Each structure stands twice: as structure tokens, then as C-alpha cells.
Amino acid sequence: MSIDASPAALLADQPQAGAWLVDAVGYEIYIRSFRDSTGNGVGDLDGITSQIDYLETLGVDLLWITPFYTSPMADFGYDVADYCAIEPIFGNLDDFDRLLDAAHAANMRVIVDIVPNHSSTEHIWFRESASSRHAVRRDFYHWRDPGPDGGPPNNWVSYFGGPAWTLHPETGQYYLHLFLPEQADLNWGNPAVIEAFDEVLRFWLDRGIDGFRIDVAQALVKDQALRSNPQIAPWDPTGSRWEQWDAFDHQFDILQPSSVDIFARWRRIVDEYDAVLVGETYVLEPQQLAHLVRTDGLNAGFWFAPMHMEWDPQAIKTALQGPSQALAKQTQVGWVAASHDEQRPPTRFGGGDLGRRRSLMLATLLMSLPGTPFLYQGEELGLEDGVVPPDAQADPVGSGASLSRDGCRTPMPWQPGPGLGFTTSPTTWLPFGGRSDQDTAAVQVNDEDSWFHRYRTLIKVRRMHPELRGLGVEWPERADDVLAIRRDTLLVLANAGDGAPTAEVGGEIVFSTHGRTGVLQATDVLAPAEAVIIRSTD
Ligand code: GLC
């Protein structure tokens, strides 16, 4: 492929810095469960470095590594106690530099997770802030007097369920936390917080990283007066965390207009380094995504509808069309079907081989749209959620009516045998989850017919065909359950129903989820969850 044919080069008004993102294929590494190089049952930085060859074989070229900073691990690293230091269980800065060098040598870029909405309550900023009502850093966080009844100052709830406020008896005030009480929300209305994070960004950029995945990007800035949200349904503190969250209209805790000013400021910083900002923009309305992703801010925002949709042709189409219609630039979507926070797609979409076929069909659609697709470790192996018995649960969110996130976080199965090539330790931070030999990377890499090879081929096809990455998406209407996407002379057909419709259009096969080769005839029948990319002849 010549450089000039790249969509990045074709986007005339796209600023040059960070433009490489639109051609990248991302891969999320949940560090605790990727590979353990020290034999303590927890994945680490050296473990990632040791698997760069595997990632190169798969064909991804942008790694997102989940937090590895100093942390008491109340939320497994998303509770950061020092943004510029590495938790010893994961390694040290030299290990990080080696990982970065190894990735760069393999032509992969690396983005790190930044967690700016909240810090650990063990962070020195919070400790100082909590030391007295008059502490210099008191305003680094949101402190408020109790409400008139002595309860929380407003009705906000945590994303993890329960009230978003915890009383600090020593100073008699509540502090805000949209997640665990151990994750105190930083006050982004305070210029000193903004300046402190400029330093954090530059610390990592100066080490040579290629950008940031921004945790909880929709929530940084809060309403200045911290007004209560309108309640739209009864709030049941014993309900699931999403039921609790959805009992309120989130007018004042998330999506405040000035969040985009922070991202614009950060964009000016990362542009200096040709680095990018990819937001964890956890919203489900396309307009909300468009609010957060502007041309002068986040380079891209993750779009979560594919993780929350039913397996239904219209639902899939709506989920995939929404962001491109709402965003000023269609390439600003980060496409994700899986992550360390959600049930794995094969489990979500019916389990077993049906779930796996559906997941690959969805991946085929995502890899055919403008934006940056990301796989989550193990997605390329067709992994279902691992089985985690109740007494081995680790996720702080998994109690009560809420689904635990442990199942999607069990260790990567690298090879058959004890420790699955993940570790030499007899015990691991989460159990292996019941993997078969066929689930392992070693077995699949050696089997041309494996899920690994289908994902690998799909990535290669995206790379070889710039028209799958560029602008201009047409959705030809079909009377059946087949989703059709036209990308220049390429046509993607995906049977999202249970029936057996005919292709209706023929052409040379560029990719097939079902191993078809040669030419697809218009009269050929598409199996349920089958997808093909063809160069159409009409
Ligand atoms: C994000 C992370 C999730 C974490 C939460 C709080 O949603 O992906 O794992 O628990 O933020 O930091």
C-alpha cells in the first residue's frame, strides 16, 4: 500500500499530528491477566514484552495497556496512588522503557491508560486534602458539608451502585466518588488539578508513549454547584448498578460542557508528540459521544453501543450507524466489542460456537468502518468468559445484583498445561476459568482454521484495503436480515438473522468468516452469523 493511498493522507483537513490513528488496529492489554514473567500469579510489563511477537503475528499495531501505576488495587489499578510511578508487582520504569522499545521496534504504538476522574484515597493529594478543612490541597477534591438531614450533600449515585458520597468523620464533610469510596473524584474546576495533570501527561509523553486512553472521559468536570440530578425512576440501592444509575437523569454529574476544554488543552500537548487521545466515552447516545469528541479535542472516543445491544439485525445496524452519523469526522470512533469491563462477546451473543461466529461477524463489520477498531486480549481466540467460582471472586463490583467483571478478566491461555503459559505459579490472582487446549494461543496459532487465523486474516484485509478505513459508508437497504455496507467497490454482507438468505450480489471474495474462497455467487446462501467482504461485480 502506498502511503498516499492511506485515508490519513486523504483527510485534507485532519491535522497531521496523530493522524496515524485512523489506520491503526488497537489491542487492549489487561496487564494483570496478560502474562506473568515473575511467577507470582499476576501479569506484568515484562510479560507483555515477551509476547510482542505474538501481537505482531496477529497484526495489531496499537497497544493500550491498562493501569500499571502505584495503586492499593481497590479497583485493580484504576485507583492510582502515584501517576508517575509503577506498581512493583508490574515491574519498574526500566521494564516499561524496554516494553516501549520492543513495541516500537515491531512498528507498534503504545497508549497508556490515564485515570483523571479520580485518584486513590492513598494518593498524597488526597491524603493532604483530607488532613484538614483548610488544607492547601483541600480543593483538589470535592468536599461538601452534609445535607440538611445529615446525609450526602446531593442525590448522586456511584457508577458502582450506592451513594456517590462518603462521610469523612475527621473533617465532618463528605467527599465525592463516582466509583468506589477508595476512588475520590478530583476537582477539575480547580486550575491546580489541570496543571498537575499537564505534568503527568508530559512525564509519559517524554518517555516516548504514543498517547492515552482516558478513563471515564465523560465525567471529569462536574456541575459547579453540584446540583442534584433529576430522579426519573425509583432508586433501589439493592438493584444492579446500572438500574441504580438509570434511576437518574445525569444532567449534573457527567457530560458538563467544559470537559471539552480540558481535552482541547490536552490535544495541544499530545499534538506536540504526534500522540493521540482516545476517550473512554461511556455514553450510549450518539449525540453524547459527539458532545465529547470534537475536532480540537479527543482524537477518538470509544463507542459502547456494540457492548450493550441485543443480537438483532436492526439493533446492530442502529448501534453501528449512530456514531458516524453524529460525529463531525466519521473516523473519530474507537470501535470496541469487548473490554475488561464487560462479558466477552461470545458469551453475550449466545455462547459456544454460535457466540463465536456472531462475534467474528460483528468484528468483520467493525473492521469495515471508518474509525479505529480495538480487540480485547483473547477476543482473537474466540474466548468466552472464564468461570470464576464465588469464593474466588475479586472484582469489587461483583456483589449483589451486579454482574462481576471477573469472567472477562481471567488469565490469557497461552499454551496447554499447568499455568497455561501465563504463569509458573500454582495460584493466580483470578482462576484460569476452565480453558480447553483449543482455547490456547499456541494451539490456535498452529491451526490455519482457528479463530486466531480468522481474526488475523481480517486484520490483514483491513490493512490491505484502505477503502475499508476511509470515509464514505453506504448501507444498501435489504429486505432480509443481511446487513450490507458498501465501501467503494467493496461490499460487506453479514447475515445477522437465523435464516438462510441468498447473497443477492456476487463478487470476488476478499474475506469470509466461514472460510469461503474464490467467487461468491448471488445465489449463494449465507449461513446465520456469516459475513463476507467481496469486491462486487455490479
Ligand atoms: C473505567 C474502567 C473500569 C474502572 C472504572 C473506574 O470504566 O474501564 O475498569 O473500574 O473506569 O476507574
Coordinates of C-alpha atoms and ligand atoms in Angstrom, one line a residue:
M1 CA 0.0 0.0 0.0
S2 CA 1.5 3.4 -0.9
I3 CA 1.5 6.0 1.7
D4 CA -0.6 8.3 -0.4
A5 CA -3.5 5.8 -0.6
S6 CA -3.9 6.0 3.2
P7 CA -7.1 7.6 4.5
A8 CA -5.0 9.6 6.8
A9 CA -3.4 11.3 3.9
L10 CA -6.7 11.8 2.2
L11 CA -8.3 13.7 5.1
A12 CA -7.2 17.1 3.9
D13 CA -8.4 19.0 7.0
Q14 CA -7.2 16.4 9.5
P15 CA -4.3 17.9 11.5
Q16 CA -1.2 15.8 10.7
A17 CA -0.3 15.0 14.3
G18 CA -1.9 11.8 15.4
A19 CA -3.4 11.2 12.0
W20 CA -2.0 7.7 12.1
L21 CA -4.8 6.6 14.4
V22 CA -7.3 6.2 11.6
D23 CA -5.1 3.4 10.1
A24 CA -4.4 1.6 13.3
V25 CA -5.8 -1.6 14.7
G26 CA -5.8 -1.5 18.5
Y27 CA -5.5 -4.2 21.1
E28 CA -6.3 -3.8 24.8
I29 CA -4.0 -5.5 27.2
Y30 CA -5.4 -6.0 30.7
I31 CA -2.0 -6.2 32.3
R32 CA -2.9 -8.4 35.4
S33 CA -4.0 -11.2 33.1
F34 CA -1.8 -11.0 30.1
R35 CA 1.4 -12.7 31.1
D36 CA 3.3 -13.2 34.3
S37 CA 7.1 -13.1 33.9
T38 CA 7.9 -13.4 37.6
G39 CA 5.9 -16.4 38.8
N40 CA 3.7 -14.5 41.3
G41 CA 0.4 -15.2 39.5
V42 CA -0.1 -11.6 38.3
G43 CA 0.7 -10.3 34.8
D44 CA 3.4 -7.7 34.4
L45 CA 5.3 -5.4 32.0
D46 CA 8.0 -7.9 31.1
G47 CA 5.2 -10.4 30.4
I48 CA 3.8 -8.1 27.7
T49 CA 7.3 -7.6 26.2
S50 CA 7.7 -11.3 25.9
Q51 CA 4.5 -11.5 23.8
I52 CA 5.3 -8.8 21.3
D53 CA 6.0 -11.4 18.6
Y54 CA 2.6 -12.9 19.1
L55 CA 0.9 -9.5 18.8
E56 CA 3.0 -8.9 15.7
T57 CA 1.8 -12.2 14.2
L58 CA -1.8 -11.2 15.0
G59 CA -1.2 -7.9 13.1
V60 CA -2.3 -5.3 15.6
D61 CA -0.3 -2.1 15.7
L62 CA -1.6 -0.1 18.7
L63 CA -1.4 -1.4 22.2
W64 CA -3.5 0.0 25.0
I65 CA -2.1 -1.1 28.4
T66 CA -4.4 -0.8 31.4
P67 CA -3.1 1.0 34.5
F68 CA 0.2 -0.2 35.9
Y69 CA 0.8 2.7 38.3
T70 CA 1.3 2.6 42.1
S71 CA -2.0 1.5 43.5
P72 CA -3.6 -0.1 46.5
M73 CA -5.6 -2.1 43.9
A74 CA -9.1 -1.5 45.3
D75 CA -10.2 -1.4 41.7
F76 CA -7.2 -3.3 40.3
G77 CA -5.2 -0.2 39.3
Y78 CA -7.9 2.2 38.4
D79 CA -7.3 3.7 41.9
V80 CA -4.0 5.4 41.2
A81 CA -1.8 6.5 44.1
D82 CA 1.0 7.9 42.0
Y83 CA 0.5 8.7 38.3
C84 CA 4.2 8.7 37.6
A85 CA 5.4 5.6 39.3
I86 CA 4.9 1.9 38.6
E87 CA 3.4 -0.6 41.0
P88 CA 6.3 -3.0 41.8
I89 CA 4.1 -6.1 41.1
F90 CA 4.1 -4.9 37.4
G91 CA 7.8 -4.0 37.2
N92 CA 9.6 -0.7 37.1
L93 CA 10.3 2.2 34.7
D94 CA 13.1 0.4 33.1
D95 CA 10.8 -2.5 32.3
F96 CA 8.4 0.0 30.9
D97 CA 11.0 1.6 28.7
R98 CA 12.0 -1.9 27.4
L99 CA 8.4 -2.7 26.6
L100 CA 8.1 0.6 24.7
D101 CA 11.3 0.0 22.7
A102 CA 10.2 -3.6 21.8
A103 CA 6.8 -2.4 20.7
H104 CA 8.2 0.4 18.6
A105 CA 10.8 -1.9 17.1
A106 CA 7.9 -4.1 15.9
N107 CA 6.2 -1.0 14.5
M108 CA 3.5 -0.9 17.2
R109 CA 2.4 2.2 19.1
V110 CA 1.6 2.2 22.8
I111 CA -1.0 4.1 24.6
V112 CA -1.3 4.1 28.3
D113 CA -4.4 4.4 30.5
I114 CA -4.7 7.7 32.3
V115 CA -7.2 7.9 35.1
P116 CA -8.0 11.6 35.7
N117 CA -11.6 11.4 37.0
H118 CA -10.4 10.1 40.4
S119 CA -7.4 9.1 42.3
S120 CA -6.9 6.6 45.0
T121 CA -7.6 7.9 48.5
E122 CA -4.0 6.8 49.2
H123 CA -2.7 9.4 46.7
I124 CA -0.7 12.1 48.5
W125 CA -3.0 14.7 47.0
F126 CA -6.0 13.1 48.7
R127 CA -4.2 12.5 52.0
E128 CA -3.2 16.2 52.2
S129 CA -6.7 17.2 51.1
A130 CA -8.3 15.1 53.8
S131 CA -5.9 16.4 56.5
S132 CA -8.0 19.5 57.4
R133 CA -10.7 21.7 56.0
H134 CA -8.1 24.3 55.4
A135 CA -5.5 22.0 53.7
V136 CA -3.7 23.6 50.8
R137 CA -4.9 20.9 48.5
R138 CA -8.5 20.7 50.0
D139 CA -9.9 21.8 46.7
F140 CA -8.2 19.1 44.7
Y141 CA -11.3 17.0 45.5
H142 CA -15.0 17.7 46.0
W143 CA -15.7 18.2 49.7
R144 CA -19.1 19.3 51.0
D145 CA -21.0 19.7 54.2
P146 CA -23.7 17.1 54.9
G147 CA -27.2 17.8 53.6
P148 CA -29.8 19.2 56.0
D149 CA -30.7 15.7 57.2
G150 CA -27.0 14.9 57.9
G151 CA -26.9 12.7 54.8
P152 CA -25.0 13.2 51.5
P153 CA -24.9 16.7 50.0
N154 CA -26.8 15.7 46.9
N155 CA -28.5 12.6 45.3
W156 CA -25.7 11.5 43.0
V157 CA -25.0 7.8 42.9
S158 CA -21.9 5.9 42.1
Y159 CA -21.4 4.0 38.8
F160 CA -20.8 1.0 41.1
G161 CA -24.1 1.5 43.0
G162 CA -24.9 3.2 46.2
P163 CA -24.4 6.9 47.1
A164 CA -21.5 8.8 45.4
W165 CA -20.5 10.4 48.7
T166 CA -18.7 9.1 51.8
L167 CA -18.5 11.0 55.1
H168 CA -15.0 11.7 56.4
P169 CA -15.6 11.9 60.1
E170 CA -12.3 13.7 60.9
T171 CA -13.3 16.8 59.0
G172 CA -17.1 16.4 59.1
Q173 CA -17.5 16.7 55.4
Y174 CA -18.4 14.3 52.6
Y175 CA -16.2 13.7 49.6
L176 CA -17.4 12.7 46.1
H177 CA -16.6 9.4 44.4
L178 CA -18.4 8.3 41.2
F179 CA -16.8 4.8 41.7
L180 CA -15.6 3.2 44.9
P181 CA -15.1 5.2 48.1
E182 CA -11.4 4.4 47.6
Q183 CA -11.6 6.4 44.3
A184 CA -12.1 10.0 45.2
D185 CA -13.2 12.3 42.3
L186 CA -10.7 15.0 41.5
N187 CA -12.0 18.6 41.2
W188 CA -11.5 19.6 37.6
G189 CA -12.8 23.0 38.4
N190 CA -9.5 23.7 40.2
P191 CA -6.8 25.0 37.8
A192 CA -4.1 23.4 40.0
V193 CA -5.5 20.0 39.2
I194 CA -5.4 20.8 35.5
E195 CA -1.8 21.9 35.8
A196 CA -0.8 18.8 37.8
F197 CA -2.2 16.6 35.0
D198 CA -0.3 18.5 32.3
E199 CA 2.8 17.3 34.1
V200 CA 1.6 13.7 34.2
L201 CA 0.9 13.8 30.5
R202 CA 4.3 15.1 29.7
F203 CA 6.0 12.7 32.0
W204 CA 4.7 9.7 29.9
L205 CA 5.0 11.5 26.6
D206 CA 8.6 12.4 27.3
R207 CA 9.2 8.6 27.8
G208 CA 8.0 8.1 24.3
I209 CA 4.4 6.8 24.5
D210 CA 2.0 7.4 21.7
G211 CA -1.0 8.6 23.6
F212 CA -3.5 8.0 26.3
R213 CA -6.7 6.1 26.8
I214 CA -8.7 8.4 29.1
D215 CA -10.6 6.6 31.7
V216 CA -14.2 7.8 32.3
A217 CA -13.8 10.7 29.9
Q218 CA -17.5 11.7 30.2
A219 CA -17.3 12.5 33.9
L220 CA -14.2 14.7 34.6
V221 CA -15.9 18.0 35.0
K222 CA -18.9 18.3 37.4
D223 CA -21.6 20.9 37.8
Q224 CA -20.0 23.8 39.7
A225 CA -22.9 23.9 42.2
L226 CA -23.1 20.1 42.4
R227 CA -26.8 20.2 41.9
S228 CA -28.9 17.0 42.4
N229 CA -29.8 15.1 39.3
P230 CA -33.5 14.9 38.4
Q231 CA -34.7 11.5 39.5
I232 CA -36.6 9.7 36.8
A233 CA -37.4 6.3 38.4
P234 CA -37.4 4.9 41.9
W235 CA -33.9 4.4 43.2
D236 CA -33.4 0.9 44.8
P237 CA -30.0 0.7 46.5
T238 CA -30.2 -3.1 46.3
G239 CA -30.7 -3.0 42.5
S240 CA -28.0 -3.7 39.9
R241 CA -25.5 -0.8 39.5
W242 CA -27.0 0.1 36.1
E243 CA -30.5 0.1 37.4
Q244 CA -29.4 2.4 40.1
W245 CA -27.6 4.7 37.7
D246 CA -30.5 4.8 35.3
A247 CA -32.9 6.0 38.0
F248 CA -31.5 9.5 37.4
D249 CA -31.2 11.9 34.5
H250 CA -27.5 12.7 34.7
Q251 CA -27.6 16.4 34.0
F252 CA -25.1 17.5 36.5
D253 CA -22.5 14.7 37.2
I254 CA -21.4 13.9 33.7
L255 CA -21.1 15.5 30.3
Q256 CA -20.6 19.0 31.5
P257 CA -19.8 21.5 28.7
S258 CA -16.3 22.4 29.8
S259 CA -14.9 18.8 29.7
V260 CA -14.1 19.5 26.1
D261 CA -11.9 22.5 27.1
I262 CA -9.7 20.0 29.1
F263 CA -9.4 17.7 26.1
A264 CA -8.6 20.6 23.8
R265 CA -5.8 21.6 26.2
W266 CA -4.5 18.0 26.2
R267 CA -4.8 17.8 22.5
R268 CA -2.4 20.7 22.1
I269 CA 0.0 18.9 24.3
V270 CA -0.2 15.5 22.6
D271 CA 0.0 17.0 19.2
E272 CA 3.5 18.2 20.0
Y273 CA 4.4 14.5 20.3
D274 CA 2.3 13.1 17.4
A275 CA 0.4 11.3 20.1
V276 CA -3.3 10.7 20.5
L277 CA -6.2 10.9 23.0
V278 CA -8.7 8.1 22.9
G279 CA -11.5 8.6 25.4
E280 CA -13.4 6.0 27.3
T281 CA -16.5 8.0 26.4
Y282 CA -19.0 5.8 28.3
V283 CA -22.3 7.1 26.8
L284 CA -24.8 5.3 24.8
E285 CA -26.4 8.2 22.8
P286 CA -24.5 9.2 19.6
Q287 CA -25.2 12.9 20.4
Q288 CA -23.5 12.5 23.7
L289 CA -20.5 11.0 22.0
A290 CA -20.5 13.9 19.6
H291 CA -20.5 16.3 22.6
L292 CA -17.3 14.8 23.9
V293 CA -15.4 14.1 20.6
R294 CA -14.7 17.4 18.9
T295 CA -12.1 18.0 16.2
D296 CA -9.9 20.0 18.5
G297 CA -10.1 17.5 21.4
L298 CA -10.1 13.7 21.7
N299 CA -8.8 12.1 18.5
A300 CA -11.3 9.4 19.1
G301 CA -13.9 8.2 21.6
F302 CA -14.8 4.6 22.3
W303 CA -18.4 3.8 21.3
F304 CA -20.1 1.3 23.7
A305 CA -23.4 0.5 22.0
P306 CA -22.0 -2.7 20.5
M307 CA -21.4 -3.9 24.0
H308 CA -24.9 -3.2 25.1
M309 CA -27.0 -4.3 22.1
E310 CA -29.2 -7.3 21.6
W311 CA -28.3 -9.7 18.8
D312 CA -30.9 -8.4 16.4
P313 CA -30.3 -7.1 12.8
Q314 CA -31.9 -3.7 13.4
A315 CA -30.3 -3.2 16.8
I316 CA -26.8 -4.0 15.3
K317 CA -27.4 -1.6 12.4
T318 CA -28.5 1.2 14.8
A319 CA -25.5 0.6 17.0
L320 CA -23.1 0.8 14.1
Q321 CA -24.7 3.7 12.3
G322 CA -25.2 6.0 15.3
P323 CA -21.7 7.5 15.9
S324 CA -20.7 8.1 12.3
Q325 CA -23.9 10.0 11.7
A326 CA -23.4 12.1 14.8
L327 CA -19.7 12.8 14.7
A328 CA -18.1 15.6 12.6
K329 CA -15.5 13.1 11.5
Q330 CA -16.5 9.5 11.0
T331 CA -13.0 8.4 11.7
Q332 CA -13.2 9.5 15.3
V333 CA -14.9 6.4 16.6
G334 CA -13.0 3.8 18.7
W335 CA -14.8 0.6 17.9
V336 CA -15.0 -1.9 20.8
A337 CA -17.0 -5.1 21.1
A338 CA -15.1 -6.3 24.2
S339 CA -13.1 -5.0 27.2
H340 CA -12.0 -5.8 30.7
D341 CA -15.4 -4.4 32.0
E342 CA -17.9 -6.4 30.0
Q343 CA -18.9 -10.0 29.4
R344 CA -16.9 -11.4 26.5
P345 CA -18.8 -11.2 23.2
P346 CA -19.2 -14.9 22.6
T347 CA -20.8 -15.2 26.0
R348 CA -23.0 -12.2 25.4
F349 CA -24.1 -13.4 22.0
G350 CA -25.4 -16.9 22.8
G351 CA -22.3 -18.8 24.0
G352 CA -20.3 -21.6 22.3
D353 CA -19.6 -21.6 18.6
L354 CA -22.8 -19.6 17.8
G355 CA -21.5 -16.9 20.1
R356 CA -18.0 -17.1 18.5
R357 CA -19.4 -16.9 15.0
R358 CA -21.6 -13.9 15.9
S359 CA -18.6 -12.2 17.5
L360 CA -16.5 -12.6 14.3
M361 CA -19.3 -11.3 12.2
L362 CA -19.5 -8.2 14.4
A363 CA -15.7 -7.8 14.2
T364 CA -16.0 -8.0 10.4
L365 CA -18.5 -5.1 10.4
L366 CA -16.4 -3.1 12.8
M367 CA -13.2 -3.6 10.8
S368 CA -15.0 -2.4 7.7
L369 CA -16.0 1.0 9.1
P370 CA -14.1 4.3 9.5
G371 CA -12.5 4.7 12.9
T372 CA -10.1 2.6 15.0
P373 CA -11.1 -1.0 15.9
F374 CA -9.8 -2.4 19.1
L375 CA -9.6 -6.1 20.1
Y376 CA -9.5 -7.1 23.8
Q377 CA -6.9 -9.7 24.7
G378 CA -8.3 -13.2 23.9
E379 CA -11.0 -11.9 21.6
E380 CA -8.9 -13.2 18.7
L381 CA -9.1 -16.7 20.3
G382 CA -12.9 -16.6 20.5
L383 CA -12.7 -16.8 24.3
E384 CA -15.9 -16.9 26.3
D385 CA -15.9 -15.6 29.8
G386 CA -13.8 -17.7 32.2
V387 CA -15.7 -19.4 35.0
V388 CA -14.9 -17.9 38.4
P389 CA -16.4 -19.6 41.5
P390 CA -17.9 -17.3 44.1
D391 CA -15.1 -17.9 46.6
A392 CA -12.5 -16.8 44.0
Q393 CA -14.2 -13.6 43.0
A394 CA -12.0 -10.5 43.0
D395 CA -14.0 -7.7 41.4
P396 CA -15.3 -5.2 44.0
V397 CA -18.3 -4.6 41.7
G398 CA -19.4 -8.2 41.6
S399 CA -21.6 -8.3 44.7
G400 CA -25.4 -8.0 45.0
A401 CA -27.4 -7.7 41.8
S402 CA -24.5 -6.5 39.7
L403 CA -22.6 -8.8 37.4
S404 CA -18.9 -9.3 38.3
R405 CA -16.3 -8.3 35.7
D406 CA -14.1 -11.3 36.7
G407 CA -15.2 -13.6 33.9
C408 CA -13.7 -11.4 31.2
R409 CA -10.5 -10.9 33.2
T410 CA -9.3 -14.4 33.8
P411 CA -5.7 -15.1 32.6
M412 CA -4.8 -15.4 28.9
P413 CA -4.5 -19.1 27.9
W414 CA -1.1 -19.1 26.1
Q415 CA -0.5 -22.9 25.9
P416 CA -1.9 -26.2 27.2
G417 CA -0.6 -27.5 30.5
P418 CA -0.2 -26.2 34.1
G419 CA -0.2 -22.4 34.3
L420 CA -1.4 -22.2 30.7
G421 CA 1.9 -20.5 29.8
F422 CA 0.5 -17.5 31.7
T423 CA 2.5 -18.2 34.9
T424 CA 4.7 -20.7 36.7
S425 CA 2.8 -20.1 39.9
P426 CA 0.4 -22.7 41.1
T427 CA -2.0 -19.9 42.1
T428 CA -3.1 -16.9 40.2
W429 CA -4.9 -13.7 41.2
L430 CA -8.0 -15.0 39.3
P431 CA -8.6 -18.6 38.4
F432 CA -7.9 -19.7 34.8
G433 CA -11.6 -20.0 34.2
G434 CA -11.8 -23.5 32.7
R435 CA -9.9 -23.1 29.4
S436 CA -9.5 -26.0 26.9
D437 CA -6.4 -26.7 24.9
Q438 CA -8.3 -25.5 21.9
D439 CA -8.7 -22.1 23.6
T440 CA -4.9 -21.5 23.8
A441 CA -2.9 -19.3 21.6
A442 CA -0.3 -22.0 20.9
V443 CA -2.8 -24.4 19.6
Q444 CA -4.7 -21.8 17.5
V445 CA -1.6 -20.2 16.0
N446 CA -0.7 -23.6 14.6
D447 CA -4.1 -24.3 13.2
E448 CA -4.9 -22.5 10.0
D449 CA -8.6 -23.0 10.6
S450 CA -8.6 -21.4 14.1
W451 CA -10.4 -18.2 15.3
F452 CA -6.9 -16.7 15.7
H453 CA -6.3 -17.1 12.0
R454 CA -9.7 -15.7 11.0
Y455 CA -9.1 -12.6 13.1
R456 CA -5.6 -12.3 11.8
T457 CA -6.8 -12.5 8.2
L458 CA -9.5 -9.9 9.0
I459 CA -6.9 -7.5 10.3
K460 CA -4.7 -8.1 7.3
V461 CA -7.7 -7.4 5.0
R462 CA -8.4 -4.1 6.7
R463 CA -4.7 -3.2 6.4
M464 CA -4.5 -4.1 2.7
H465 CA -7.7 -2.3 1.7
P466 CA -7.6 1.4 2.5
E467 CA -11.2 1.7 1.3
L468 CA -12.3 -0.2 4.5
R469 CA -10.8 2.6 6.6
G470 CA -11.6 5.7 4.7
L471 CA -14.6 7.9 4.6
G472 CA -17.8 7.2 2.7
V473 CA -20.0 4.5 4.1
E474 CA -23.2 3.4 2.4
W475 CA -25.7 1.0 3.9
P476 CA -27.7 -0.5 1.0
E477 CA -31.2 -1.5 2.1
R478 CA -32.1 -5.2 2.2
A479 CA -35.5 -6.8 2.8
D480 CA -34.0 -9.6 4.8
D481 CA -31.7 -9.8 7.9
V482 CA -28.5 -9.2 6.0
L483 CA -26.6 -6.1 6.9
A484 CA -24.8 -4.6 3.9
I485 CA -22.1 -2.0 3.9
R486 CA -20.7 -0.6 0.8
R487 CA -17.1 0.8 0.9
D488 CA -16.2 2.0 -2.5
T489 CA -16.0 -1.2 -4.6
L490 CA -16.0 -3.5 -1.6
L491 CA -19.3 -4.8 -0.2
V492 CA -19.7 -6.3 3.3
L493 CA -22.6 -8.7 3.7
A494 CA -23.4 -10.1 7.2
N495 CA -26.3 -12.3 8.0
A496 CA -27.5 -11.1 11.4
G497 CA -30.6 -13.3 11.4
D498 CA -31.3 -17.0 11.9
G499 CA -32.5 -17.7 8.4
A500 CA -30.6 -18.6 5.2
P501 CA -30.9 -15.6 2.8
T502 CA -29.0 -15.5 -0.5
A503 CA -26.2 -13.1 -1.0
E504 CA -28.1 -11.4 -3.8
V505 CA -24.9 -9.8 -5.0
G506 CA -21.8 -11.7 -6.3
G507 CA -18.2 -10.9 -6.4
E508 CA -14.6 -11.9 -5.7
I509 CA -14.2 -12.9 -2.0
V510 CA -11.8 -10.7 -0.1
F511 CA -12.7 -12.1 3.4
S512 CA -15.0 -14.7 4.7
T513 CA -15.8 -15.6 8.3
H514 CA -16.6 -19.1 7.1
G515 CA -13.5 -19.8 5.1
R516 CA -15.0 -19.3 1.6
T517 CA -12.6 -18.6 -1.2
G518 CA -12.9 -17.7 -4.9
V519 CA -16.1 -16.1 -6.0
L520 CA -19.4 -15.6 -4.2
Q521 CA -22.4 -16.1 -6.4
A522 CA -25.5 -14.0 -5.9
T523 CA -27.5 -17.2 -5.4
D524 CA -25.2 -18.5 -2.6
V525 CA -26.8 -18.9 0.7
L526 CA -25.4 -17.0 3.8
A527 CA -25.4 -19.0 7.0
P528 CA -26.5 -17.4 10.3
A529 CA -23.7 -15.1 11.5
E530 CA -21.8 -15.5 8.3
A531 CA -20.1 -12.4 6.9
V532 CA -18.2 -11.9 3.7
I533 CA -16.4 -9.0 2.2
I534 CA -16.5 -9.1 -1.6
R535 CA -15.4 -6.9 -4.5
S536 CA -18.8 -6.7 -6.1
T537 CA -19.2 -7.1 -9.8
D538 CA -22.2 -4.8 -10.1
Ligands
GLC1 C1 -13.3 2.5 33.7 C2 -12.5 1.3 33.7 C3 -13.0 0.4 34.8 C4 -12.9 1.1 36.1 C5 -13.6 2.4 36.1 C6 -13.2 3.3 37.2 O1 -14.7 2.3 33.4 O2 -12.5 0.7 32.5 O3 -12.3 -0.9 34.9 O4 -13.4 0.3 37.2 O5 -13.3 3.2 34.9 O6 -11.9 3.8 37.1

